[in-house]
Amino acid sequence: GLFPRKMVDPTLAEMGKNLNEAMKMLEDNQRKVEEENEKKYARKDIPGPLQGSGQDMVSILQLVQNLMHGEEEEETSQAYRLQNVGEQGHMALLGHSLAAYISVLDRERLRKLTTRILSDTTLWLCRLFRYENGSAYYHEDDREGLLKICRLVIHTRYEDYTVEGFNVLYTKQPVIYISSAARTGLGQALCNQLGLPLSCMCRVPCNTMFGSQHQMDVALLDRLIKDDVESGKLPLLLVANAGTPGAGHTDKLGRLKELCEQYNMWLHVEGVNLATLALGYVSSSVLAATKCDSMTLTLGSWLGLPAVPAVTLYRHEDPSLSLAAGLTSSQPVEKLRALPLWLSLQYLGHDGIVERIKHASQLSQRLLENLKNLDFIKTSVEDELSSPVVVFKFFREYSNRDQTSHAAQASTIQHPLICNERHIYDTFNQWLGEQLAQLVPASGVDVVELEDEGTCVRFSPLMTSAVLGTEIQDVDQLVDCLKMKIPVLTSTLQLREEFEQEVRRTVGLLYIEDLSWPGLGVVRYNYHSDGKNDDKQEKELEKINTELLKKLNDLESDLTFSLGPEFGGQKNCVYIGMVTEDLDVSELVETIAATGREIEENSRLLENMTEVVRKGIQEAQLQLQKANEERLLEEGVLRQIPVVGSVLNWFSPFQASPKGRTFNLTAGSLESTESTYVSKAQGTGTTPPPTPASSLAKQRLPGQKPFKRSLRSSDAFSETSSVSHCDDMEKMEQRPPILSPSQEQGPLETEKPEEQKEVAQATKAGTEDIRSDKSPRDCTKVEEQESQR
């Protein structure tokens, strides 16, 4: 075996071995009897897996494995999480099996064992997290501890509660105070479970004027409590945070404790920063938590232990009230809840526990130091020395001249532009968070909505790193990915406005405003209707825009064109994703418009074709009839009689040129085949109308992708200058030839003068036909004339 025999309870050591033997015996002895019985009493309604004499162990475990990983072994994030359970995780899982096994001991031994496990674990946790003389309650749902604490405080503050129940609460309504930065639904869950009306819950706003925006406003809380006392209510309990669920901020715990003592209230603290109490150095703001009345610790996520309970440490004198509130139990099996922790804490040891928490804090510091050097990234961290949560967002600061006007607007009513801007930033940050989580899954970053900052990206390694096995290189990779994404975000944000203006001034395109689309924008090719009913028009519109999307994706540019989000998107639109700064917006818009026109004209052509072909066939029949009549007149009736005609033709052959007809599809007309017989080659007939192409079609160098341009100088790139269509054309004439990335490395001067001349001529040839000194309005006319031509 794995262990020295004397150390292990023989039952425990033999358990695995005996299982197989027992199974074999059962199978041999009972199968015959059961098979005979089964023939007599075969029940039709018993589900498949239960039929017969049971499944064997291997196939049951195989079934469990299939359910866990899916039939096909996909590389899912869930599988990734399972791989990192590690040795200490196996200890925690063993605890669950052991607890079940221990529970069959005789009563007295069970009582001694559970008491020992409980007292050990409680003592260790109180020492580790600097919480003197505490009791512990172990619970699966991390809100359960706070719920039982509320019951305890109600029992303590209302003497007759055990007998009178809700009557005593009715005469003097209790009040529970919760920070507005607390996790959503916490207050409601407490009220529901305690059977209290929602009016017993008081949300305390956070500071907005000074200090952290996620810390409870202590002065305001003081006023709220005073008001409640005056109106005959009973302030019962305050829930404070050492690490808010969103941004990881810590309330002013010292001041809150003083306030609670003043009003004889209970102070409960929860939050991820409580983990740092186990470290050698603890910031004073978190250290204050050790003086509170109770606190909830979630060791499972901090230490990467699967299926270990959360722990609420509390201080209270009266054991009978703790029993009444459900914080202690007389059931030995309940006390066994601590067993997985008892095993895991011993396995990790003090160094292992501290190491894990320290590692998470170092990951946060590493990320924070890197983020400080990045432009357009705004961090919101309250205590930079030791905050284990990093929250950041993409944000472009306004230039100084804009700032005053923005401040003025913000001070009055929320300006619609500001609202739109915030909405766009939320959208972009949502996209950024999802991209980073996808590119660096081991980082465990997620997206979080904060009241003041809006949508942000959160890195909270204490909650994820132990489970995901996050390392320093994952943080560095995260920063590298972020550096890659920032230019894309800034370019897209800048070009959105130019794109909107271009689309709005282009005939045939409709700009669709969608603030929740992370990308350049949304456009619809607008179908020129000719009095058709709406339903048919809608179908036509759908057909054209679907075809447009397909054609744009076939161009193999670096852009992504799509139908938009799966839910909530507009119908019949082309959604354009994120872009880089070398995008030529006017060329893109022009190409979309031209491609749309081409598709529309082609669909018109098809529609008209059926009509044209039908008329053409009728005309052909008439012409054939005519030709037959003419032949009769020319050749005479005799030549039409079979025998006579052939004799006559032999004596006197009749010279007549064959009269063929050809049907020209593009022109929709019947033409003579005379020219074909004369020239012995099939002529092209009338040339079909040229397909409208973009008037901005450029001479591309080999390997160059569509919609790219040589980058403008930085001053021309500000949001204020949006270059008009014609200015852009003129600029294109003066621009140096565009190089593909592979050609960009060497300077232009190194090329031979002849090559330079050729390239210049090619560029010139491409732009010759669109030179124009006209105003933007005239440009549109030129386009219209071209398309009519």
XYZ file of N, CA, C and O in Angstrom, residues 482-540:
236
model
N -2.557 44.018 -23.964
C -3.189 45.322 -23.746
C -2.520 46.367 -24.642
O -3.200 47.177 -25.281
N -1.190 46.308 -24.721
C -0.454 47.263 -25.569
C -0.865 47.110 -27.030
O -0.903 48.074 -27.782
N -1.161 45.865 -27.429
C -1.596 45.622 -28.808
C -2.985 46.202 -29.069
O -3.286 46.674 -30.152
N -3.831 46.146 -28.044
C -5.236 46.539 -28.243
C -5.443 48.050 -28.156
O -6.383 48.576 -28.752
N -4.591 48.771 -27.389
C -4.825 50.207 -27.181
C -4.832 50.999 -28.496
O -5.752 51.778 -28.733
N -3.818 50.785 -29.403
C -3.863 51.543 -30.670
C -5.140 51.267 -31.465
O -5.676 52.172 -32.105
N -5.613 50.039 -31.417
C -6.840 49.688 -32.152
C -8.029 50.462 -31.575
O -8.847 51.021 -32.304
N -8.082 50.526 -30.238
C -9.184 51.243 -29.581
C -9.128 52.742 -29.892
O -10.144 53.351 -30.223
N -7.925 53.343 -29.796
C -7.833 54.786 -30.039
C -8.169 55.109 -31.493
O -8.915 56.048 -31.761
N -7.646 54.297 -32.432
C -7.932 54.558 -33.857
C -9.419 54.459 -34.128
O -10.002 55.316 -34.793
N -10.038 53.397 -33.625
C -11.466 53.192 -33.896
C -12.277 54.344 -33.316
O -13.187 54.860 -33.958
N -11.919 54.757 -32.104
C -12.640 55.856 -31.453
C -12.528 57.127 -32.286
O -13.503 57.851 -32.466
N -11.297 57.373 -32.835
C -11.090 58.587 -33.619
C -11.819 58.536 -34.955
O -12.385 59.529 -35.388
N -11.784 57.369 -35.598
C -12.328 57.284 -36.953
C -13.843 57.114 -36.979
O -14.461 57.256 -38.023
N -14.449 56.792 -35.816
C -15.916 56.626 -35.757
C -16.632 57.860 -36.296
O -17.570 57.753 -37.084
N -16.153 59.031 -35.852
C -16.808 60.293 -36.225
C -16.672 60.532 -37.727
O -17.644 60.885 -38.398
N -15.445 60.336 -38.239
C -15.205 60.547 -39.672
C -16.076 59.589 -40.489
O -16.660 59.969 -41.504
N -16.173 58.337 -40.009
C -16.988 57.337 -40.707
C -18.447 57.794 -40.767
O -19.088 57.738 -41.807
N -18.946 58.287 -39.624
C -20.348 58.734 -39.575
C -20.577 59.859 -40.586
O -21.548 59.837 -41.354
N -19.647 60.847 -40.625
C -19.821 61.983 -41.549
C -19.777 61.514 -42.992
O -20.585 61.927 -43.819
N -18.827 60.630 -43.305
C -18.700 60.123 -44.674
C -19.979 59.408 -45.107
O -20.465 59.604 -46.214
N -20.504 58.555 -44.211
C -21.702 57.785 -44.577
C -22.888 58.727 -44.760
O -23.646 58.597 -45.720
N -22.997 59.702 -43.856
C -24.163 60.612 -43.929
C -24.157 61.416 -45.225
O -25.208 61.801 -45.712
N -22.943 61.715 -45.779
C -22.949 62.526 -47.002
C -22.869 61.682 -48.270
O -22.734 62.199 -49.350
N -22.919 60.358 -48.123
C -22.853 59.492 -49.309
C -24.261 59.063 -49.703
O -25.012 58.557 -48.877
N -24.582 59.289 -50.995
C -25.908 58.923 -51.498
C -26.072 57.405 -51.436
O -25.162 56.668 -51.792
N -27.229 56.946 -50.962
C -27.519 55.510 -50.985
C -27.135 54.774 -49.717
O -27.455 53.616 -49.567
N -26.416 55.440 -48.772
C -26.055 54.771 -47.528
C -26.767 55.431 -46.347
O -26.985 56.637 -46.339
N -27.118 54.608 -45.377
C -27.799 55.118 -44.185
C -26.927 54.773 -42.975
O -26.544 53.611 -42.795
N -26.600 55.795 -42.157
C -25.788 55.543 -40.954
C -26.711 55.130 -39.813
O -27.716 55.770 -39.547
N -26.402 53.991 -39.160
C -27.221 53.505 -38.041
C -26.422 53.727 -36.757
O -25.314 53.210 -36.629
N -26.977 54.496 -35.835
C -26.241 54.740 -34.590
C -26.490 53.585 -33.623
O -27.622 53.273 -33.287
N -25.411 52.935 -33.219
C -25.520 51.847 -32.245
C -24.362 51.994 -31.261
O -23.232 51.619 -31.535
N -24.671 52.583 -30.096
C -23.617 52.894 -29.120
C -23.063 51.639 -28.468
O -22.015 51.668 -27.850
N -23.796 50.528 -28.592
C -23.311 49.323 -27.918
C -22.565 48.400 -28.882
O -22.330 47.245 -28.581
N -22.186 48.953 -30.056
C -21.393 48.144 -30.994
C -19.923 48.525 -30.867
O -19.541 49.658 -31.114
N -19.046 47.547 -30.491
C -17.628 47.866 -30.377
C -16.951 47.798 -31.730
O -16.536 46.745 -32.167
N -16.873 48.933 -32.409
C -16.256 48.943 -33.724
C -16.417 50.297 -34.386
O -16.800 51.276 -33.762
N -16.121 50.334 -35.688
C -16.150 51.589 -36.430
C -17.568 52.131 -36.560
O -17.797 53.327 -36.439
N -18.525 51.255 -36.788
C -19.896 51.736 -36.909
C -20.775 50.769 -37.684
O -20.339 49.686 -38.065
N -22.008 51.216 -37.932
C -23.006 50.366 -38.576
C -23.586 51.120 -39.765
O -23.925 52.304 -39.641
N -23.687 50.463 -40.909
C -24.187 51.125 -42.112
C -25.193 50.205 -42.811
O -25.093 48.989 -42.718
N -26.167 50.836 -43.456
C -27.134 50.056 -44.241
C -27.182 50.633 -45.647
O -27.227 51.850 -45.817
N -27.125 49.757 -46.656
C -27.300 50.238 -48.027
C -28.792 50.443 -48.227
O -29.584 49.530 -48.061
N -29.170 51.678 -48.565
C -30.599 51.977 -48.668
C -31.079 51.760 -50.086
O -30.595 52.381 -51.028
N -32.056 50.891 -50.207
C -32.600 50.465 -51.489
C -33.458 51.586 -52.072
O -34.317 52.132 -51.397
N -33.172 51.977 -53.350
C -34.008 53.023 -53.978
C -35.337 52.392 -54.372
O -35.420 51.677 -55.362
N -36.377 52.679 -53.617
C -37.644 51.981 -53.882
C -38.353 52.639 -55.056
O -38.181 53.809 -55.330
N -39.148 51.838 -55.738
C -39.967 52.413 -56.809
C -41.414 51.984 -56.571
O -41.986 51.209 -57.323
N -41.947 52.466 -55.459
C -43.364 52.254 -55.159
C -43.763 50.827 -54.882
O -44.904 50.433 -55.093
N -42.810 49.981 -54.424
C -43.197 48.597 -54.106
C -43.764 48.552 -52.695
O -43.513 49.440 -51.895
N -44.465 47.486 -52.389
C -44.995 47.402 -51.027
C -43.859 47.120 -50.037
O -42.819 46.587 -50.386
N -44.087 47.484 -48.768
C -43.024 47.456 -47.756
C -42.412 46.080 -47.575
O -41.212 45.949 -47.410
N -43.264 45.066 -47.615
C -42.802 43.707 -47.335
C -41.771 43.269 -48.381
O -40.717 42.757 -48.059
N -42.116 43.553 -49.648
C -41.222 43.164 -50.737
C -39.932 43.974 -50.662
O -38.834 43.464 -50.897
N -40.091 45.253 -50.293
C -38.938 46.147 -50.196
C -37.984 45.655 -49.102
O -36.766 45.654 -49.274
N -38.575 45.236 -47.969
C -37.783 44.729 -46.838
C -36.963 43.509 -47.268
O -35.782 43.397 -46.956
N -37.620 42.617 -48.041
C -36.924 41.417 -48.517
C -35.788 41.793 -49.455
O -34.696 41.227 -49.398
N -36.079 42.766 -50.331
C -35.083 43.243 -51.291
C -33.877 43.813 -50.548
O -32.729 43.529 -50.857
